mmCIF file of C-alpha atoms and ligand atoms in Angstrom:
data_model
loop_
_atom_site.group_PDB
_atom_site.id
_atom_site.type_symbol
_atom_site.label_atom_id
_atom_site.label_comp_id
_atom_site.label_asym_id
_atom_site.label_seq_id
_atom_site.Cartn_x
_atom_site.Cartn_y
_atom_site.Cartn_z
ATOM 1 C CA MET A 11 -36.742 11.262 16.113
ATOM 2 C CA LYS A 12 -36.478 14.605 14.470
ATOM 3 C CA ILE A 13 -33.423 15.597 16.506
ATOM 4 C CA ASN A 14 -31.792 12.097 15.722
ATOM 5 C CA GLN A 15 -32.198 12.693 11.917
ATOM 6 C CA THR A 16 -30.542 16.156 12.271
ATOM 7 C CA VAL A 17 -27.714 14.642 14.199
ATOM 8 C CA LEU A 18 -27.173 11.944 11.619
ATOM 9 C CA VAL A 19 -27.128 14.403 8.833
ATOM 10 C CA VAL A 20 -24.775 16.668 10.555
ATOM 11 C CA LEU A 21 -22.691 13.706 11.339
ATOM 12 C CA PHE A 22 -22.846 12.524 7.755
ATOM 13 C CA LEU A 23 -21.805 15.864 6.386
ATOM 14 C CA THR A 24 -18.912 16.319 8.837
ATOM 15 C CA LEU A 25 -17.464 12.895 8.028
ATOM 16 C CA SER A 26 -18.045 13.207 4.356
ATOM 17 C CA SER A 27 -16.516 16.715 4.041
ATOM 18 C CA SER A 28 -13.544 15.513 6.109
ATOM 19 C CA SER A 29 -12.856 12.507 3.766
ATOM 20 C CA ILE A 30 -13.135 14.628 0.720
ATOM 21 C CA GLY A 31 -10.423 16.569 2.283
ATOM 22 C CA VAL A 32 -8.203 13.578 2.248
ATOM 23 C CA PHE A 33 -9.533 12.291 -1.070
ATOM 24 C CA GLY A 34 -8.498 15.498 -2.729
ATOM 25 C CA GLY A 35 -4.902 14.877 -1.431
ATOM 26 C CA ASN A 36 -2.123 16.396 -3.330
ATOM 27 C CA LEU A 37 0.487 14.012 -5.005
ATOM 28 C CA PHE A 38 3.173 16.741 -4.286
ATOM 29 C CA ASP A 39 2.839 15.982 -0.684
ATOM 30 C CA ASP A 40 3.640 12.305 -0.861
ATOM 31 C CA LEU A 41 5.567 11.683 -4.086
ATOM 32 C CA HIS A 42 8.329 13.062 -6.203
ATOM 33 C CA CYS A 43 9.724 12.269 -9.675
ATOM 34 C CA SER A 44 13.032 10.559 -9.166
ATOM 35 C CA TRP A 45 14.055 9.271 -12.442
ATOM 36 C CA GLY A 46 14.011 10.064 -16.186
ATOM 37 C CA ASN A 47 15.092 13.640 -16.496
ATOM 38 C CA GLY A 48 11.524 15.263 -16.716
ATOM 39 C CA ARG A 49 9.936 12.277 -18.302
ATOM 40 C CA SER A 50 7.746 11.774 -15.095
ATOM 41 C CA LYS A 51 5.586 14.774 -14.009
ATOM 42 C CA ILE A 52 3.043 15.640 -11.452
ATOM 43 C CA VAL A 53 0.401 17.872 -13.182
ATOM 44 C CA ASN A 54 -3.067 19.346 -12.653
ATOM 45 C CA ASN A 55 -2.214 20.900 -9.386
ATOM 46 C CA GLY A 56 -0.846 17.606 -7.881
ATOM 47 C CA GLN A 57 -3.790 15.539 -8.963
ATOM 48 C CA LEU A 58 -2.254 13.557 -11.738
ATOM 49 C CA LEU A 59 1.159 11.953 -12.291
ATOM 50 C CA SER A 60 2.388 10.792 -15.810
ATOM 51 C CA VAL A 61 5.429 8.531 -16.520
ATOM 52 C CA THR A 62 6.936 8.421 -20.087
ATOM 53 C CA LEU A 63 9.201 5.940 -21.746
ATOM 54 C CA ASP A 64 11.008 6.786 -25.080
ATOM 55 C CA LYS A 65 14.142 5.594 -26.931
ATOM 56 C CA VAL A 66 16.375 7.557 -24.632
ATOM 57 C CA SER A 67 15.098 6.687 -21.237
ATOM 58 C CA GLY A 68 12.055 5.460 -19.088
ATOM 59 C CA SER A 69 10.992 7.377 -16.040
ATOM 60 C CA GLY A 70 9.712 6.938 -12.436
ATOM 61 C CA PHE A 71 8.855 8.334 -9.152
ATOM 62 C CA GLU A 72 9.115 7.462 -5.426
ATOM 63 C CA SER A 73 7.260 8.267 -2.125
ATOM 64 C CA ASN A 74 8.839 10.937 -0.182
ATOM 65 C CA GLY A 75 8.283 8.867 3.069
ATOM 66 C CA LYS A 76 9.166 5.478 4.193
ATOM 67 C CA TYR A 77 6.487 2.798 5.555
ATOM 68 C CA LEU A 78 6.811 -0.004 7.900
ATOM 69 C CA PHE A 79 3.592 -1.715 7.472
ATOM 70 C CA ALA A 80 1.021 0.231 5.388
ATOM 71 C CA ARG A 81 -1.689 -0.110 3.131
ATOM 72 C CA ILE A 82 -0.903 1.797 -0.295
ATOM 73 C CA ASP A 83 -3.474 2.561 -2.797
ATOM 74 C CA MET A 84 -2.964 4.095 -6.268
ATOM 75 C CA LEU A 85 -5.281 4.375 -9.416
ATOM 76 C CA ILE A 86 -3.129 3.364 -12.550
ATOM 77 C CA LYS A 87 -3.888 3.600 -16.181
ATOM 78 C CA LEU A 88 -1.462 1.516 -18.004
ATOM 79 C CA VAL A 89 0.042 2.240 -21.325
ATOM 80 C CA SER A 90 -2.326 1.602 -24.298
ATOM 81 C CA GLY A 91 -2.181 0.415 -27.710
ATOM 82 C CA ASN A 92 1.041 -1.603 -28.539
ATOM 83 C CA SER A 93 2.631 -1.688 -25.221
ATOM 84 C CA ALA A 94 4.877 -4.773 -25.978
ATOM 85 C CA GLY A 95 8.178 -4.818 -24.156
ATOM 86 C CA THR A 96 7.146 -2.101 -21.762
ATOM 87 C CA VAL A 97 7.005 -2.777 -17.891
ATOM 88 C CA THR A 98 5.213 -0.516 -15.538
ATOM 89 C CA ALA A 99 6.542 -1.325 -12.027
ATOM 90 C CA PHE A 100 4.583 -0.332 -8.771
ATOM 91 C CA PHE A 101 6.458 -1.674 -5.643
ATOM 92 C CA LEU A 102 7.614 -1.214 -2.132
ATOM 93 C CA SER A 103 11.285 -1.712 -1.499
ATOM 94 C CA SER A 104 14.078 -1.170 1.366
ATOM 95 C CA LYS A 105 17.487 0.114 0.312
ATOM 96 C CA GLY A 106 20.674 -1.648 0.511
ATOM 97 C CA LYS A 107 21.912 -5.095 0.782
ATOM 98 C CA GLY A 108 19.480 -8.008 1.484
ATOM 99 C CA HIS A 109 16.600 -5.861 0.613
ATOM 100 C CA ASP A 110 12.918 -6.502 1.180
ATOM 101 C CA GLU A 111 10.504 -5.851 -1.703
ATOM 102 C CA ILE A 112 6.659 -6.376 -2.595
ATOM 103 C CA ASP A 113 6.059 -6.056 -6.193
ATOM 104 C CA PHE A 114 3.267 -5.208 -8.596
ATOM 105 C CA GLU A 115 4.431 -5.146 -12.285
ATOM 106 C CA PHE A 116 2.505 -4.806 -15.521
ATOM 107 C CA LEU A 117 4.032 -6.459 -18.478
ATOM 108 C CA GLY A 118 2.722 -4.878 -21.741
ATOM 109 C CA ASN A 119 1.462 -6.565 -24.837
ATOM 110 C CA VAL A 120 0.782 -5.925 -28.468
ATOM 111 C CA SER A 121 -2.536 -4.202 -29.266
ATOM 112 C CA GLY A 122 -5.559 -6.083 -28.091
ATOM 113 C CA GLN A 123 -3.526 -8.717 -26.211
ATOM 114 C CA PRO A 124 -3.789 -8.986 -22.482
ATOM 115 C CA TYR A 125 -1.211 -7.484 -19.913
ATOM 116 C CA THR A 126 0.409 -9.835 -17.400
ATOM 117 C CA VAL A 127 0.233 -8.747 -13.839
ATOM 118 C CA HIS A 128 3.488 -10.077 -12.129
ATOM 119 C CA THR A 129 3.790 -10.269 -8.454
ATOM 120 C CA ASN A 130 6.774 -11.144 -6.020
ATOM 121 C CA VAL A 131 7.983 -10.890 -2.554
ATOM 122 C CA PHE A 132 11.714 -10.563 -1.545
ATOM 123 C CA CYS A 133 12.965 -11.131 1.783
ATOM 124 C CA ASN A 134 16.547 -10.336 2.695
ATOM 125 C CA GLY A 135 17.257 -10.095 -0.979
ATOM 126 C CA GLU A 136 15.835 -13.388 -1.817
ATOM 127 C CA GLY A 137 12.848 -13.429 -4.343
ATOM 128 C CA LYS A 138 11.666 -16.194 -6.576
ATOM 129 C CA ARG A 139 8.043 -16.102 -5.273
ATOM 130 C CA GLU A 140 6.296 -14.987 -8.529
ATOM 131 C CA GLN A 141 2.634 -15.363 -9.177
ATOM 132 C CA GLN A 142 1.181 -14.014 -12.409
ATOM 133 C CA PHE A 143 -2.338 -12.975 -13.411
ATOM 134 C CA ARG A 144 -4.587 -11.929 -16.213
ATOM 135 C CA LEU A 145 -6.878 -9.027 -15.429
ATOM 136 C CA TRP A 146 -10.599 -9.255 -15.947
ATOM 137 C CA PHE A 147 -10.752 -5.771 -17.551
ATOM 138 C CA ASP A 148 -8.604 -3.718 -20.082
ATOM 139 C CA PRO A 149 -6.225 -1.873 -17.649
ATOM 140 C CA THR A 150 -5.489 0.676 -20.530
ATOM 141 C CA ALA A 151 -8.960 1.866 -21.030
ATOM 142 C CA ASP A 152 -9.535 3.478 -17.493
ATOM 143 C CA PHE A 153 -7.963 4.046 -14.188
ATOM 144 C CA HIS A 154 -8.266 1.009 -11.859
ATOM 145 C CA LYS A 155 -7.149 0.620 -8.221
ATOM 146 C CA TYR A 156 -4.016 -1.314 -7.345
ATOM 147 C CA SER A 157 -3.290 -1.745 -3.480
ATOM 148 C CA ILE A 158 -0.576 -3.434 -1.529
ATOM 149 C CA LEU A 159 -1.709 -4.167 2.115
ATOM 150 C CA TRP A 160 1.584 -5.045 4.171
ATOM 151 C CA SER A 161 0.782 -5.678 7.794
ATOM 152 C CA PRO A 162 2.536 -7.916 10.323
ATOM 153 C CA HIS A 163 0.133 -10.616 9.490
ATOM 154 C CA HIS A 164 0.167 -10.887 5.589
ATOM 155 C CA ILE A 165 0.862 -9.211 2.376
ATOM 156 C CA VAL A 166 -2.257 -8.791 0.195
ATOM 157 C CA TRP A 167 -2.245 -7.671 -3.465
ATOM 158 C CA LEU A 168 -5.620 -6.082 -4.369
ATOM 159 C CA VAL A 169 -7.096 -4.988 -7.709
ATOM 160 C CA ASP A 170 -10.221 -2.845 -7.335
ATOM 161 C CA GLU A 171 -10.649 -4.295 -3.950
ATOM 162 C CA THR A 172 -10.387 -7.961 -5.041
ATOM 163 C CA PRO A 173 -7.589 -9.660 -3.389
ATOM 164 C CA ILE A 174 -5.524 -11.497 -6.177
ATOM 165 C CA ARG A 175 -2.686 -12.827 -3.761
ATOM 166 C CA GLU A 176 -2.096 -13.233 -0.148
ATOM 167 C CA PHE A 177 1.396 -14.055 1.267
ATOM 168 C CA LYS A 178 0.963 -15.088 4.976
ATOM 169 C CA ASN A 179 3.440 -14.353 7.569
ATOM 170 C CA LEU A 180 4.539 -17.968 8.306
ATOM 171 C CA GLU A 181 7.941 -16.932 10.373
ATOM 172 C CA SER A 182 6.599 -19.546 12.864
ATOM 173 C CA LYS A 183 7.030 -22.210 10.259
ATOM 174 C CA GLY A 184 10.366 -20.828 9.349
ATOM 175 C CA VAL A 185 9.347 -18.979 6.199
ATOM 176 C CA PRO A 186 11.088 -15.320 5.921
ATOM 177 C CA PHE A 187 8.706 -12.404 6.046
ATOM 178 C CA PRO A 188 9.616 -8.701 5.525
ATOM 179 C CA LYS A 189 9.119 -6.976 8.802
ATOM 180 C CA ASN A 190 12.370 -5.246 9.846
ATOM 181 C CA LYS A 191 13.093 -2.883 7.006
ATOM 182 C CA ALA A 192 11.145 0.448 6.188
ATOM 183 C CA MET A 193 10.298 0.516 2.485
ATOM 184 C CA LYS A 194 9.648 3.216 0.131
ATOM 185 C CA LEU A 195 7.243 3.039 -2.959
ATOM 186 C CA TYR A 196 8.721 3.240 -6.375
ATOM 187 C CA SER A 197 7.020 3.250 -9.501
ATOM 188 C CA SER A 198 8.538 3.406 -13.105
ATOM 189 C CA LEU A 199 7.815 2.834 -16.769
ATOM 190 C CA TRP A 200 10.788 1.171 -18.480
ATOM 191 C CA GLU A 201 11.886 -1.032 -21.321
ATOM 192 C CA ALA A 202 12.438 -4.748 -20.731
ATOM 193 C CA ASP A 203 12.015 -6.185 -24.090
ATOM 194 C CA ASN A 204 14.637 -8.704 -23.515
ATOM 195 C CA TRP A 205 12.286 -10.677 -21.349
ATOM 196 C CA ALA A 206 8.722 -9.030 -20.701
ATOM 197 C CA THR A 207 6.612 -10.005 -23.581
ATOM 198 C CA ARG A 208 6.584 -13.728 -24.530
ATOM 199 C CA GLY A 209 9.994 -14.191 -22.951
ATOM 200 C CA GLY A 210 11.519 -11.421 -25.185
ATOM 201 C CA LEU A 211 10.212 -12.598 -28.469
ATOM 202 C CA VAL A 212 8.152 -9.306 -29.039
ATOM 203 C CA LYS A 213 10.105 -6.154 -29.127
ATOM 204 C CA ILE A 214 9.235 -2.594 -28.455
ATOM 205 C CA ASP A 215 7.770 -0.882 -31.401
ATOM 206 C CA TRP A 216 9.598 2.560 -30.863
ATOM 207 C CA SER A 217 7.694 4.135 -33.619
ATOM 208 C CA LYS A 218 4.731 4.212 -31.046
ATOM 209 C CA ALA A 219 6.921 6.073 -28.499
ATOM 210 C CA PRO A 220 6.561 8.044 -26.305
ATOM 211 C CA PHE A 221 4.819 5.528 -23.912
ATOM 212 C CA LYS A 222 2.748 6.831 -21.135
ATOM 213 C CA ALA A 223 0.968 5.612 -18.062
ATOM 214 C CA PHE A 224 -0.914 7.661 -15.640
ATOM 215 C CA PHE A 225 -1.385 7.613 -11.653
ATOM 216 C CA LYS A 226 -3.742 9.388 -9.460
ATOM 217 C CA GLU A 227 -5.261 9.096 -5.897
ATOM 218 C CA PHE A 228 -2.243 7.797 -4.088
ATOM 219 C CA ARG A 229 -3.089 6.988 -0.434
ATOM 220 C CA ALA A 230 -0.998 5.499 2.249
ATOM 221 C CA GLU A 231 -2.429 4.247 5.565
ATOM 222 C CA LYS A 232 0.190 3.510 8.006
ATOM 223 C CA TYR A 233 -0.388 1.150 10.755
ATOM 224 C CA ASN A 234 0.524 2.131 14.324
ATOM 225 C CA CYS A 235 3.274 -0.156 15.470
ATOM 226 C CA ASP A 236 5.074 -0.469 18.794
ATOM 227 C CA TRP A 237 8.529 -1.699 18.263
ATOM 228 C CA SER A 238 9.522 -1.978 21.999
ATOM 229 C CA LYS A 239 8.726 -5.573 22.256
ATOM 230 C CA GLY A 240 11.197 -6.684 19.562
ATOM 231 C CA TYR A 241 8.579 -7.792 17.462
ATOM 232 C CA PRO A 242 6.324 -5.157 16.047
ATOM 233 C CA SER A 243 2.890 -5.089 17.675
ATOM 234 C CA CYS A 244 0.768 -3.266 15.351
ATOM 235 C CA THR A 245 -2.729 -1.726 15.079
ATOM 236 C CA PRO A 246 -4.665 -0.163 12.352
ATOM 237 C CA PRO A 247 -5.414 3.513 12.839
ATOM 238 C CA SER A 248 -8.672 4.403 14.595
ATOM 239 C CA ARG A 249 -10.319 5.651 11.534
ATOM 240 C CA SER A 250 -9.621 4.671 7.806
ATOM 241 C CA ILE A 251 -8.554 7.446 5.741
ATOM 242 C CA PHE A 252 -9.689 5.447 2.693
ATOM 243 C CA SER A 253 -13.334 5.913 3.303
ATOM 244 C CA PHE A 254 -15.958 6.286 6.025
ATOM 245 C CA TRP A 255 -17.438 3.153 5.021
ATOM 246 C CA THR A 256 -14.201 0.919 5.029
ATOM 247 C CA SER A 257 -13.283 -0.294 8.528
ATOM 248 C CA PRO A 258 -9.538 0.549 8.823
ATOM 249 C CA ASP A 259 -8.774 -2.892 10.043
ATOM 250 C CA LYS A 260 -10.245 -4.520 7.059
ATOM 251 C CA PHE A 261 -7.942 -7.322 5.916
ATOM 252 C CA PHE A 262 -5.348 -6.222 8.524
ATOM 253 C CA LYS A 263 -5.246 -9.578 10.189
ATOM 254 C CA THR A 264 -6.990 -11.993 7.772
ATOM 255 C CA LEU A 265 -9.251 -11.841 4.728
ATOM 256 C CA ASP A 266 -12.850 -12.266 5.427
ATOM 257 C CA HIS A 267 -15.075 -14.867 3.936
ATOM 258 C CA GLY A 268 -16.108 -12.919 1.073
ATOM 259 C CA ALA A 269 -12.719 -11.621 0.362
ATOM 260 C CA MET A 270 -11.347 -15.473 0.396
ATOM 261 C CA GLY A 271 -14.163 -16.479 -2.034
ATOM 262 C CA LYS A 272 -12.887 -13.751 -4.499
ATOM 263 C CA LEU A 273 -9.308 -14.731 -3.980
ATOM 264 C CA ASN A 274 -10.057 -18.400 -4.707
ATOM 265 C CA ARG A 275 -12.001 -17.291 -7.925
ATOM 266 C CA VAL A 276 -9.092 -15.313 -9.189
ATOM 267 C CA LYS A 277 -6.646 -18.292 -8.374
ATOM 268 C CA GLN A 278 -8.861 -20.434 -10.555
ATOM 269 C CA ASN A 279 -9.799 -18.136 -13.511
ATOM 270 C CA ASN A 280 -7.005 -15.460 -13.778
ATOM 271 C CA MET A 281 -3.752 -16.970 -12.363
ATOM 272 C CA ILE A 282 -1.311 -18.013 -15.178
ATOM 273 C CA TYR A 283 1.723 -18.769 -13.119
ATOM 274 C CA ASN A 284 2.395 -19.897 -9.578
ATOM 275 C CA TYR A 285 5.895 -20.695 -8.175
ATOM 276 C CA CYS A 286 4.298 -23.036 -5.857
ATOM 277 C CA LYS A 287 3.240 -25.302 -8.905
ATOM 278 C CA ASP A 288 6.472 -25.071 -10.634
ATOM 279 C CA PHE A 289 7.970 -28.334 -9.723
ATOM 280 C CA LYS A 290 10.461 -28.212 -12.633
ATOM 281 C CA ARG A 291 12.074 -25.003 -11.162
ATOM 282 C CA PHE A 292 12.358 -26.577 -7.632
ATOM 283 C CA PRO A 293 13.582 -30.122 -8.241
ATOM 284 C CA ASN A 294 14.721 -30.387 -4.561
ATOM 285 C CA GLY A 295 11.256 -29.444 -3.208
ATOM 286 C CA LEU A 296 9.028 -26.427 -3.336
ATOM 287 C CA PRO A 297 9.601 -23.459 -0.993
ATOM 288 C CA LYS A 298 8.178 -24.174 2.430
ATOM 289 C CA GLU A 299 5.381 -21.756 2.314
ATOM 290 C CA CYS A 300 3.744 -23.659 -0.631
ATOM 291 C CA GLN A 301 2.432 -26.384 1.647
ATOM 292 C CA TYR A 302 0.353 -23.846 3.480
ATOM 293 C CA ASN A 303 -1.366 -22.072 0.466
HETATM 294 C C1 NAG B 414 0.590 -11.362 -24.627
HETATM 295 O O1 NAG B 414 -0.530 -11.992 -25.470
HETATM 296 C C2 NAG B 414 -0.062 -13.270 -25.759
HETATM 297 C C3 NAG B 414 -1.148 -13.723 -26.693
HETATM 298 O O2 NAG B 414 -2.466 -13.642 -26.146
HETATM 299 C C4 NAG B 414 -0.032 -14.170 -24.640
HETATM 300 O O3 NAG B 414 0.560 -15.375 -24.894
HETATM 301 C C5 NAG B 414 1.095 -13.561 -23.594
HETATM 302 O O4 NAG B 414 1.150 -14.058 -22.295
HETATM 303 C C6 NAG B 414 0.785 -12.106 -23.407
HETATM 304 N N1 NAG B 414 1.489 -11.447 -22.313
HETATM 305 C C7 NAG B 414 2.836 -11.229 -22.376
HETATM 306 C C8 NAG B 414 3.309 -10.253 -21.272
HETATM 307 O O5 NAG B 414 3.490 -11.584 -23.098
#
């Protein structure tokens, strides 16, 4: 009994100290500022990243590495106050023609009015799979965790561990799914007042510039994929880098029962646009995947 307890305590200390090592990760190792002439910056010894938008330019950063199936986490604090006309984007994208892309975009609003969370998937350059949401908290008051889980089985967008959208791999039904092109993570803050807020009616208030958003605790968990069989056969890593308590294969294949419940609640209460309900836009029939969602 005594020995068992000691063993447990030692085990616990070992695991928690090694995960602290990962948690204290340095943003310089994984990301670099790539746009905006010094308007995006990694500060606090690699613990915080800020992006800035002023009248001259927006700014942004990208990952050093590329991913082909991974789960990406980031804590983000969005532009506060009157952010109308600004867009903070956080997305995975491949390079070149016929690109693949998985988007999270945050469309600002006038003070006190809610942000719109915009999501989309592109496969071979073809998008048009937008879903939009309202958040259940003020995303400018504090940091919240936004994650993209991209496995060969599905793509899941998560907010503070709550799945808000799932895009399943329905290749067997003839629906394209991004699986061949490695993607980098990109993030930027830019001006889009021609469409972002109420379809472009509300313009940026430049007297409030510079606008700023903040990022921290970037984590990327790559899945181990074997490409020798033509189609990738992937497994999650043996131990999660996210936490000792989260199993690394959590949501790798499917959402569990609890997560499905949360997803359905978000669909009911927080979704404000779904391309699969937009019959006007697709007069010749909704995209194929809509019948399976
Ligand atoms: C901004 O707030 C208004 C009023 O609440 C809302 O109609 C609109 O959808 C919000 N979001 C954006 C991005 O315009």
